[in-house]
Amino acid sequence: MTLTSVLDEALTAATDLEDPVVRDVFRRAGLLWQCKNPDCREDNPRGTRLCDGCGRMPDGRRIGDQRPPLVSPEELDQVRAALRKHFEAIGDRPDAVSFDLNAVKEWAPHFATLHFGARAVPTDFSDTEVAEALDALKRATDFGEELRVALHH
């Protein structure tokens, strides 16, 4: 069983009266975090990077950049420019785009995720200027690194 399924089962078993108490205990134990966006306040399982309710970061701010150590601010801006150009041509610009690593720790254009608020949509930027911008980046040092480029600012 995953943590999410255990939390879901416990919250489903709780009565309406018990629910706030169970959520409070889970938050204090670090199993849940509550979104700080005042319009949302959704509870999210530990390890969730973005709110399932509104797509914002745990502190309630809009999704922002996540720049790995070997990617310079200038390189991040080059990827952002390629993404903006791409979405100007097709429309429906997401709030942010994140990229995962391939088997040799390169930023993979085919392992991309578009973030539209709480909705995450997998996509492939192969054979685009975005892929060319990713090719210019250094390999990551660790498979746990994530590259996320905010497009809302």
GROMACS .gro file of N, CA and C in nm:
model
  459
    1MET      N    1   0.084  -0.119   0.000
    1MET     CA    2   0.000   0.000   0.000
    1MET      C    3   0.088   0.124   0.000
    2THR      N    4   0.043   0.222  -0.072
    2THR     CA    5   0.116   0.349  -0.075
    2THR      C    6   0.069   0.438   0.039
    3LEU      N    7   0.147   0.540   0.069
    3LEU     CA    8   0.107   0.636   0.171
    3LEU      C    9  -0.026   0.700   0.135
    4THR      N   10  -0.043   0.735   0.008
    4THR     CA   11  -0.167   0.799  -0.036
    4THR      C   12  -0.287   0.709  -0.013
    5SER      N   13  -0.273   0.580  -0.044
    5SER     CA   14  -0.388   0.490  -0.025
    5SER      C   15  -0.419   0.471   0.123
    6VAL      N   16  -0.316   0.465   0.208
    6VAL     CA   17  -0.339   0.454   0.353
    6VAL      C   18  -0.410   0.578   0.405
    7LEU      N   19  -0.364   0.696   0.363
    7LEU     CA   20  -0.429   0.821   0.406
    7LEU      C   21  -0.574   0.825   0.358
    8ASP      N   22  -0.596   0.787   0.232
    8ASP     CA   23  -0.732   0.787   0.178
    8ASP      C   24  -0.823   0.693   0.257
    9GLU      N   25  -0.773   0.574   0.290
    9GLU     CA   26  -0.854   0.479   0.366
    9GLU      C   27  -0.887   0.532   0.505
   10ALA      N   28  -0.787   0.591   0.571
   10ALA     CA   29  -0.810   0.644   0.705
   10ALA      C   30  -0.910   0.759   0.702
   11LEU      N   31  -0.898   0.847   0.605
   11LEU     CA   32  -0.990   0.960   0.596
   11LEU      C   33  -1.130   0.915   0.555
   12THR      N   34  -1.139   0.812   0.474
   12THR     CA   35  -1.270   0.758   0.436
   12THR      C   36  -1.338   0.694   0.556
   13ALA      N   37  -1.259   0.628   0.641
   13ALA     CA   38  -1.315   0.561   0.759
   13ALA      C   39  -1.357   0.660   0.868
   14ALA      N   40  -1.299   0.779   0.867
   14ALA     CA   41  -1.331   0.879   0.970
   14ALA      C   42  -1.472   0.933   0.950
   15THR      N   43  -1.540   0.954   1.061
   15THR     CA   44  -1.671   1.018   1.054
   15THR      C   45  -1.651   1.167   1.028
   16ASP      N   46  -1.760   1.237   0.999
   16ASP     CA   47  -1.751   1.382   0.976
   16ASP      C   48  -1.690   1.453   1.097
   17LEU      N   49  -1.720   1.404   1.215
   17LEU     CA   50  -1.668   1.464   1.337
   17LEU      C   51  -1.518   1.434   1.355
   18GLU      N   52  -1.475   1.315   1.315
   18GLU     CA   53  -1.336   1.274   1.331
   18GLU      C   54  -1.244   1.330   1.223
   19ASP      N   55  -1.296   1.361   1.107
   19ASP     CA   56  -1.214   1.402   0.992
   19ASP      C   57  -1.116   1.515   1.024
   20PRO      N   58  -1.162   1.628   1.083
   20PRO     CA   59  -1.066   1.735   1.112
   20PRO      C   60  -0.956   1.692   1.210
   21VAL      N   61  -0.989   1.606   1.304
   21VAL     CA   62  -0.891   1.559   1.402
   21VAL      C   63  -0.788   1.469   1.334
   22VAL      N   64  -0.835   1.376   1.249
   22VAL     CA   65  -0.745   1.286   1.178
   22VAL      C   66  -0.652   1.366   1.087
   23ARG      N   67  -0.707   1.464   1.016
   23ARG     CA   68  -0.624   1.548   0.928
   23ARG      C   69  -0.519   1.624   1.009
   24ASP      N   70  -0.557   1.676   1.125
   24ASP     CA   71  -0.463   1.750   1.209
   24ASP      C   72  -0.350   1.659   1.255
   25VAL      N   73  -0.382   1.537   1.295
   25VAL     CA   74  -0.280   1.441   1.339
   25VAL      C   75  -0.186   1.408   1.223
   26PHE      N   76  -0.241   1.383   1.105
   26PHE     CA   77  -0.160   1.352   0.988
   26PHE      C   78  -0.069   1.470   0.951
   27ARG      N   79  -0.119   1.591   0.965
   27ARG     CA   80  -0.036   1.709   0.934
   27ARG      C   81   0.079   1.721   1.034
   28ARG      N   82   0.047   1.704   1.163
   28ARG     CA   83   0.152   1.714   1.265
   28ARG      C   84   0.255   1.604   1.252
   29ALA      N   85   0.214   1.487   1.203
   29ALA     CA   86   0.307   1.376   1.183
   29ALA      C   87   0.387   1.391   1.053
   30GLY      N   88   0.354   1.492   0.974
   30GLY     CA   89   0.426   1.514   0.849
   30GLY      C   90   0.378   1.426   0.734
   31LEU      N   91   0.262   1.363   0.749
   31LEU     CA   92   0.209   1.276   0.645
   31LEU      C   93   0.124   1.354   0.544
   32LEU      N   94   0.075   1.470   0.586
   32LEU     CA   95  -0.002   1.558   0.499
   32LEU      C   96   0.054   1.699   0.512
   33TRP      N   97   0.045   1.776   0.405
   33TRP     CA   98   0.071   1.920   0.414
   33TRP      C   99  -0.049   1.991   0.355
   34GLN      N  100  -0.083   2.103   0.416
   34GLN     CA  101  -0.199   2.179   0.369
   34GLN      C  102  -0.152   2.296   0.285
   35CYS      N  103  -0.213   2.309   0.169
   35CYS     CA  104  -0.179   2.418   0.078
   35CYS      C  105  -0.202   2.552   0.148
   36LYS      N  106  -0.109   2.643   0.128
   36LYS     CA  107  -0.119   2.776   0.190
   36LYS      C  108  -0.198   2.876   0.106
   37ASN      N  109  -0.240   2.834  -0.014
   37ASN     CA  110  -0.323   2.920  -0.097
   37ASN      C  111  -0.458   2.937  -0.025
   38PRO      N  112  -0.495   3.059   0.015
   38PRO     CA  113  -0.618   3.078   0.092
   38PRO      C  114  -0.745   3.037   0.016
   39ASP      N  115  -0.738   3.031  -0.116
   39ASP     CA  116  -0.855   2.989  -0.194
   39ASP      C  117  -0.862   2.837  -0.209
   40CYS      N  118  -0.764   2.765  -0.157
   40CYS     CA  119  -0.758   2.620  -0.178
   40CYS      C  120  -0.761   2.544  -0.045
   41ARG      N  121  -0.649   2.548   0.028
   41ARG     CA  122  -0.633   2.481   0.158
   41ARG      C  123  -0.644   2.327   0.148
   42GLU      N  124  -0.620   2.271   0.029
   42GLU     CA  125  -0.627   2.126   0.007
   42GLU      C  126  -0.516   2.055   0.086
   43ASP      N  127  -0.549   1.938   0.141
   43ASP     CA  128  -0.448   1.854   0.204
   43ASP      C  129  -0.382   1.767   0.097
   44ASN      N  130  -0.251   1.754   0.107
   44ASN     CA  131  -0.173   1.679   0.009
   44ASN      C  132  -0.080   1.582   0.081
   45PRO      N  133  -0.059   1.464   0.027
   45PRO     CA  134   0.032   1.368   0.091
   45PRO      C  135   0.177   1.414   0.089
   46ARG      N  136   0.250   1.373   0.191
   46ARG     CA  137   0.393   1.401   0.198
   46ARG      C  138   0.459   1.355   0.067
   47GLY      N  139   0.552   1.433   0.018
   47GLY     CA  140   0.622   1.399  -0.105
   47GLY      C  141   0.560   1.460  -0.229
   48THR      N  142   0.437   1.510  -0.218
   48THR     CA  143   0.373   1.577  -0.331
   48THR      C  144   0.437   1.714  -0.346
   49ARG      N  145   0.487   1.745  -0.464
   49ARG     CA  146   0.559   1.870  -0.484
   49ARG      C  147   0.468   1.988  -0.510
   50LEU      N  148   0.350   1.960  -0.568
   50LEU     CA  149   0.255   2.066  -0.599
   50LEU      C  150   0.118   2.026  -0.545
   51CYS      N  151   0.038   2.124  -0.509
   51CYS     CA  152  -0.094   2.099  -0.454
   51CYS      C  153  -0.183   2.029  -0.557
   52ASP      N  154  -0.249   1.923  -0.515
   52ASP     CA  155  -0.342   1.852  -0.603
   52ASP      C  156  -0.467   1.934  -0.631
   53GLY      N  157  -0.496   2.031  -0.545
   53GLY     CA  158  -0.617   2.111  -0.561
   53GLY      C  159  -0.601   2.229  -0.656
   54CYS      N  160  -0.487   2.300  -0.643
   54CYS     CA  161  -0.471   2.423  -0.722
   54CYS      C  162  -0.343   2.428  -0.804
   55GLY      N  163  -0.252   2.334  -0.782
   55GLY     CA  164  -0.127   2.331  -0.857
   55GLY      C  165  -0.020   2.423  -0.805
   56ARG      N  166  -0.045   2.488  -0.693
   56ARG     CA  167   0.056   2.579  -0.638
   56ARG      C  168   0.157   2.501  -0.554
   57MET      N  169   0.265   2.568  -0.519
   57MET     CA  170   0.369   2.507  -0.438
   57MET      C  171   0.321   2.500  -0.293
   58PRO      N  172   0.386   2.419  -0.208
   58PRO     CA  173   0.340   2.405  -0.069
   58PRO      C  174   0.324   2.536   0.007
   59ASP      N  175   0.401   2.638  -0.029
   59ASP     CA  176   0.390   2.766   0.041
   59ASP      C  177   0.277   2.854  -0.013
   60GLY      N  178   0.201   2.803  -0.112
   60GLY     CA  179   0.088   2.878  -0.166
   60GLY      C  180   0.122   2.966  -0.285
   61ARG      N  181   0.252   2.979  -0.317
   61ARG     CA  182   0.291   3.061  -0.432
   61ARG      C  183   0.266   2.985  -0.562
   62ARG      N  184   0.248   3.060  -0.670
   62ARG     CA  185   0.236   2.997  -0.802
   62ARG      C  186   0.360   2.915  -0.829
   63ILE      N  187   0.343   2.813  -0.910
   63ILE     CA  188   0.455   2.726  -0.945
   63ILE      C  189   0.570   2.809  -0.999
   64GLY      N  190   0.690   2.778  -0.953
   64GLY     CA  191   0.807   2.857  -0.992
   64GLY      C  192   0.913   2.771  -1.056
   65ASP      N  193   1.025   2.835  -1.085
   65ASP     CA  194   1.138   2.765  -1.144
   65ASP      C  195   1.198   2.669  -1.042
   66GLN      N  196   1.250   2.560  -1.095
   66GLN     CA  197   1.334   2.472  -1.017
   66GLN      C  198   1.458   2.448  -1.102
   67ARG      N  199   1.569   2.509  -1.061
   67ARG     CA  200   1.691   2.507  -1.142
   67ARG      C  201   1.793   2.415  -1.077
   68PRO      N  202   1.832   2.307  -1.147
   68PRO     CA  203   1.936   2.219  -1.094
   68PRO      C  204   2.070   2.291  -1.084
   69PRO      N  205   2.161   2.241  -1.003
   69PRO     CA  206   2.289   2.310  -0.980
   69PRO      C  207   2.371   2.338  -1.106
   70LEU      N  208   2.372   2.247  -1.202
   70LEU     CA  209   2.457   2.267  -1.320
   70LEU      C  210   2.391   2.347  -1.432
   71VAL      N  211   2.270   2.394  -1.409
   71VAL     CA  212   2.200   2.478  -1.507
   71VAL      C  213   2.209   2.623  -1.459
   72SER      N  214   2.272   2.708  -1.538
   72SER     CA  215   2.289   2.848  -1.498
   72SER      C  216   2.157   2.924  -1.518
   73PRO      N  217   2.142   3.038  -1.450
   73PRO     CA  218   2.023   3.120  -1.473
   73PRO      C  219   2.007   3.159  -1.620
   74GLU      N  220   2.118   3.185  -1.688
   74GLU     CA  221   2.111   3.222  -1.829
   74GLU      C  222   2.060   3.105  -1.914
   75GLU      N  223   2.108   2.985  -1.884
   75GLU     CA  224   2.061   2.866  -1.958
   75GLU      C  225   1.913   2.841  -1.933
   76LEU      N  226   1.870   2.862  -1.809
   76LEU     CA  227   1.728   2.848  -1.777
   76LEU      C  228   1.646   2.948  -1.858
   77ASP      N  229   1.695   3.069  -1.870
   77ASP     CA  230   1.625   3.171  -1.950
   77ASP      C  231   1.620   3.133  -2.098
   78GLN      N  232   1.723   3.066  -2.147
   78GLN     CA  233   1.722   3.021  -2.287
   78GLN      C  234   1.615   2.914  -2.309
   79VAL      N  235   1.601   2.823  -2.214
   79VAL     CA  236   1.496   2.721  -2.223
   79VAL      C  237   1.359   2.789  -2.214
   80ARG      N  238   1.346   2.887  -2.123
   80ARG     CA  239   1.220   2.961  -2.109
   80ARG      C  240   1.183   3.031  -2.241
   81ALA      N  241   1.282   3.094  -2.304
   81ALA     CA  242   1.256   3.164  -2.431
   81ALA      C  243   1.210   3.066  -2.539
   82ALA      N  244   1.272   2.949  -2.545
   82ALA     CA  245   1.231   2.848  -2.643
   82ALA      C  246   1.089   2.799  -2.614
   83LEU      N  247   1.057   2.780  -2.486
   83LEU     CA  248   0.921   2.737  -2.449
   83LEU      C  249   0.818   2.845  -2.484
   84ARG      N  250   0.849   2.971  -2.452
   84ARG     CA  251   0.755   3.079  -2.484
   84ARG      C  252   0.730   3.088  -2.635
   85LYS      N  253   0.836   3.077  -2.712
   85LYS     CA  254   0.824   3.081  -2.858
   85LYS      C  255   0.737   2.964  -2.906
   86HIS      N  256   0.760   2.847  -2.848
   86HIS     CA  257   0.682   2.728  -2.885
   86HIS      C  258   0.533   2.750  -2.858
   87PHE      N  259   0.501   2.802  -2.740
   87PHE     CA  260   0.361   2.818  -2.702
   87PHE      C  261   0.296   2.939  -2.768
   88GLU      N  262   0.374   3.037  -2.808
   88GLU     CA  263   0.317   3.148  -2.886
   88GLU      C  264   0.263   3.095  -3.019
   89ALA      N  265   0.331   2.996  -3.074
   89ALA     CA  266   0.290   2.940  -3.203
   89ALA      C  267   0.167   2.850  -3.192
   90ILE      N  268   0.154   2.779  -3.079
   90ILE     CA  269   0.043   2.683  -3.068
   90ILE      C  270  -0.066   2.726  -2.972
   91GLY      N  271  -0.039   2.826  -2.886
   91GLY     CA  272  -0.137   2.872  -2.788
   91GLY      C  273  -0.142   2.781  -2.667
   92ASP      N  274  -0.236   2.808  -2.577
   92ASP     CA  275  -0.259   2.728  -2.455
   92ASP      C  276  -0.131   2.711  -2.373
   93ARG      N  277  -0.069   2.824  -2.336
   93ARG     CA  278   0.056   2.821  -2.261
   93ARG      C  279   0.030   2.774  -2.117
   94PRO      N  280   0.107   2.675  -2.070
   94PRO     CA  281   0.092   2.628  -1.931
   94PRO      C  282   0.155   2.726  -1.832
   95ASP      N  283   0.130   2.702  -1.703
   95ASP     CA  284   0.194   2.782  -1.599
   95ASP      C  285   0.343   2.752  -1.592
   96ALA      N  286   0.378   2.626  -1.617
   96ALA     CA  287   0.518   2.583  -1.611
   96ALA      C  288   0.534   2.453  -1.689
   97VAL      N  289   0.660   2.421  -1.716
   97VAL     CA  290   0.695   2.294  -1.780
   97VAL      C  291   0.808   2.233  -1.700
   98SER      N  292   0.798   2.105  -1.668
   98SER     CA  293   0.907   2.036  -1.601
   98SER      C  294   0.961   1.926  -1.690
   99PHE      N  295   1.089   1.898  -1.672
   99PHE     CA  296   1.159   1.797  -1.753
   99PHE      C  297   1.226   1.697  -1.661
  100ASP      N  298   1.218   1.571  -1.699
  100ASP     CA  299   1.286   1.464  -1.627
  100ASP      C  300   1.412   1.424  -1.703
  101LEU      N  301   1.489   1.338  -1.640
  101LEU     CA  302   1.614   1.291  -1.699
  101LEU      C  303   1.595   1.161  -1.775
  102ASN      N  304   1.679   1.140  -1.877
  102ASN     CA  305   1.681   1.010  -1.943
  102ASN      C  306   1.781   0.920  -1.872
  103ALA      N  307   1.811   0.804  -1.928
  103ALA     CA  308   1.896   0.704  -1.863
  103ALA      C  309   2.041   0.748  -1.846
  104VAL      N  310   2.085   0.849  -1.920
  104VAL     CA  311   2.223   0.897  -1.907
  104VAL      C  312   2.229   1.037  -1.845
  105LYS      N  313   2.126   1.072  -1.772
  105LYS     CA  314   2.117   1.198  -1.696
  105LYS      C  315   2.116   1.323  -1.784
  106GLU      N  316   2.059   1.312  -1.902
  106GLU     CA  317   2.039   1.428  -1.988
  106GLU      C  318   1.893   1.470  -1.974
  107TRP      N  319   1.867   1.598  -1.993
  107TRP     CA  320   1.729   1.648  -1.984
  107TRP      C  321   1.654   1.602  -2.109
  108ALA      N  322   1.550   1.524  -2.086
  108ALA     CA  323   1.482   1.455  -2.195
  108ALA      C  324   1.362   1.536  -2.245
  109PRO      N  325   1.363   1.577  -2.371
  109PRO     CA  326   1.248   1.652  -2.424
  109PRO      C  327   1.121   1.568  -2.431
  110HIS      N  328   1.136   1.437  -2.435
  110HIS     CA  329   1.019   1.349  -2.442
  110HIS      C  330   0.965   1.311  -2.305
  111PHE      N  331   1.032   1.353  -2.197
  111PHE     CA  332   0.983   1.332  -2.061
  111PHE      C  333   0.947   1.466  -1.999
  112ALA      N  334   0.859   1.539  -2.063
  112ALA     CA  335   0.820   1.671  -2.016
  112ALA      C  336   0.677   1.667  -1.961
  113THR      N  337   0.648   1.758  -1.870
  113THR     CA  338   0.515   1.770  -1.812
  113THR      C  339   0.473   1.916  -1.817
  114LEU      N  340   0.355   1.940  -1.872
  114LEU     CA  341   0.296   2.074  -1.873
  114LEU      C  342   0.213   2.088  -1.747
  115HIS      N  343   0.226   2.200  -1.678
  115HIS     CA  344   0.151   2.225  -1.554
  115HIS      C  345   0.050   2.336  -1.580
  116PHE      N  346  -0.078   2.299  -1.576
  116PHE     CA  347  -0.189   2.393  -1.589
  116PHE      C  348  -0.261   2.394  -1.455
  117GLY      N  349  -0.220   2.479  -1.362
  117GLY     CA  350  -0.278   2.473  -1.228
  117GLY      C  351  -0.254   2.335  -1.169
  118ALA      N  352  -0.360   2.267  -1.126
  118ALA     CA  353  -0.346   2.135  -1.067
  118ALA      C  354  -0.337   2.024  -1.172
  119ARG      N  355  -0.360   2.056  -1.296
  119ARG     CA  356  -0.359   1.954  -1.402
  119ARG      C  357  -0.219   1.943  -1.461
  120ALA      N  358  -0.167   1.820  -1.464
  120ALA     CA  359  -0.037   1.792  -1.523
  120ALA      C  360  -0.056   1.706  -1.646
  121VAL      N  361   0.004   1.748  -1.756
  121VAL     CA  362  -0.015   1.680  -1.883
  121VAL      C  363   0.122   1.641  -1.939
  122PRO      N  364   0.147   1.510  -1.958
  122PRO     CA  365   0.275   1.471  -2.019
  122PRO      C  366   0.280   1.516  -2.164
  123THR      N  367   0.401   1.552  -2.209
  123THR     CA  368   0.417   1.595  -2.347
  123THR      C  369   0.556   1.562  -2.397
  124ASP      N  370   0.576   1.579  -2.525
  124ASP     CA  371   0.703   1.547  -2.591
  124ASP      C  372   0.747   1.667  -2.674
  125PHE      N  373   0.865   1.719  -2.644
  125PHE     CA  374   0.919   1.832  -2.719
  125PHE      C  375   1.029   1.789  -2.817
  126SER      N  376   1.036   1.660  -2.848
  126SER     CA  377   1.136   1.614  -2.944
  126SER      C  378   1.121   1.689  -3.075
  127ASP      N  379   1.233   1.711  -3.141
  127ASP     CA  380   1.236   1.778  -3.272
  127ASP      C  381   1.179   1.920  -3.269
  128THR      N  382   1.202   1.991  -3.159
  128THR     CA  383   1.159   2.131  -3.147
  128THR      C  384   1.279   2.214  -3.101
  129GLU      N  385   1.261   2.345  -3.102
  129GLU     CA  386   1.366   2.433  -3.050
  129GLU      C  387   1.385   2.413  -2.899
  130VAL      N  388   1.281   2.366  -2.832
  130VAL     CA  389   1.292   2.336  -2.689
  130VAL      C  390   1.393   2.223  -2.670
  131ALA      N  391   1.386   2.120  -2.754
  131ALA     CA  392   1.481   2.008  -2.746
  131ALA      C  393   1.624   2.058  -2.769
  132GLU      N  394   1.641   2.149  -2.862
  132GLU     CA  395   1.774   2.206  -2.889
  132GLU      C  396   1.827   2.281  -2.768
  133ALA      N  397   1.739   2.357  -2.701
  133ALA     CA  398   1.780   2.430  -2.580
  133ALA      C  399   1.818   2.332  -2.469
  134LEU      N  400   1.745   2.222  -2.457
  134LEU     CA  401   1.778   2.121  -2.355
  134LEU      C  402   1.911   2.053  -2.387
  135ASP      N  403   1.938   2.029  -2.515
  135ASP     CA  404   2.064   1.965  -2.556
  135ASP      C  405   2.186   2.047  -2.514
  136ALA      N  406   2.169   2.177  -2.504
  136ALA     CA  407   2.281   2.266  -2.468
  136ALA      C  408   2.314   2.259  -2.318
  137LEU      N  409   2.227   2.199  -2.237
  137LEU     CA  410   2.248   2.193  -2.093
  137LEU      C  411   2.343   2.079  -2.056
  138LYS      N  412   2.415   2.099  -1.946
  138LYS     CA  413   2.503   1.994  -1.895
  138LYS      C  414   2.419   1.881  -1.837
  139ARG      N  415   2.479   1.763  -1.834
  139ARG     CA  416   2.412   1.648  -1.772
  139ARG      C  417   2.395   1.674  -1.623
  140ALA      N  418   2.290   1.615  -1.568
  140ALA     CA  419   2.266   1.627  -1.424
  140ALA      C  420   2.366   1.539  -1.348
  141THR      N  421   2.389   1.572  -1.224
  141THR     CA  422   2.480   1.491  -1.141
  141THR      C  423   2.404   1.382  -1.067
  142ASP      N  424   2.272   1.397  -1.054
  142ASP     CA  425   2.193   1.304  -0.974
  142ASP      C  426   2.059   1.280  -1.043
  143PHE      N  427   2.011   1.157  -1.042
  143PHE     CA  428   1.883   1.126  -1.104
  143PHE      C  429   1.764   1.193  -1.034
  144GLY      N  430   1.782   1.242  -0.914
  144GLY     CA  431   1.673   1.307  -0.841
  144GLY      C  432   1.650   1.452  -0.879
  145GLU      N  433   1.732   1.507  -0.967
  145GLU     CA  434   1.719   1.648  -1.003
  145GLU      C  435   1.598   1.669  -1.093
  146GLU      N  436   1.540   1.788  -1.083
  146GLU     CA  437   1.428   1.825  -1.168
  146GLU      C  438   1.452   1.964  -1.225
  147LEU      N  439   1.416   1.978  -1.349
  147LEU     CA  440   1.422   2.108  -1.415
  147LEU      C  441   1.279   2.153  -1.439
  148ARG      N  442   1.242   2.267  -1.381
  148ARG     CA  443   1.107   2.321  -1.400
  148ARG      C  444   1.119   2.467  -1.439
  149VAL      N  445   1.047   2.504  -1.543
  149VAL     CA  446   1.054   2.640  -1.597
  149VAL      C  447   0.916   2.703  -1.589
  150ALA      N  448   0.905   2.808  -1.510
  150ALA     CA  449   0.777   2.880  -1.497
  150ALA      C  450   0.758   2.971  -1.618
  151LEU      N  451   0.637   2.976  -1.668
  151LEU     CA  452   0.608   3.059  -1.785
  151LEU      C  453   0.508   3.170  -1.755
  152HIS      N  454   0.462   3.182  -1.632
  152HIS     CA  455   0.360   3.281  -1.598
  152HIS      C  456   0.416   3.418  -1.569
  153HIS      N  457   0.548   3.431  -1.556
  153HIS     CA  458   0.604   3.566  -1.530
  153HIS      C  459   0.684   3.614  -1.645
   0.00000   0.00000   0.00000
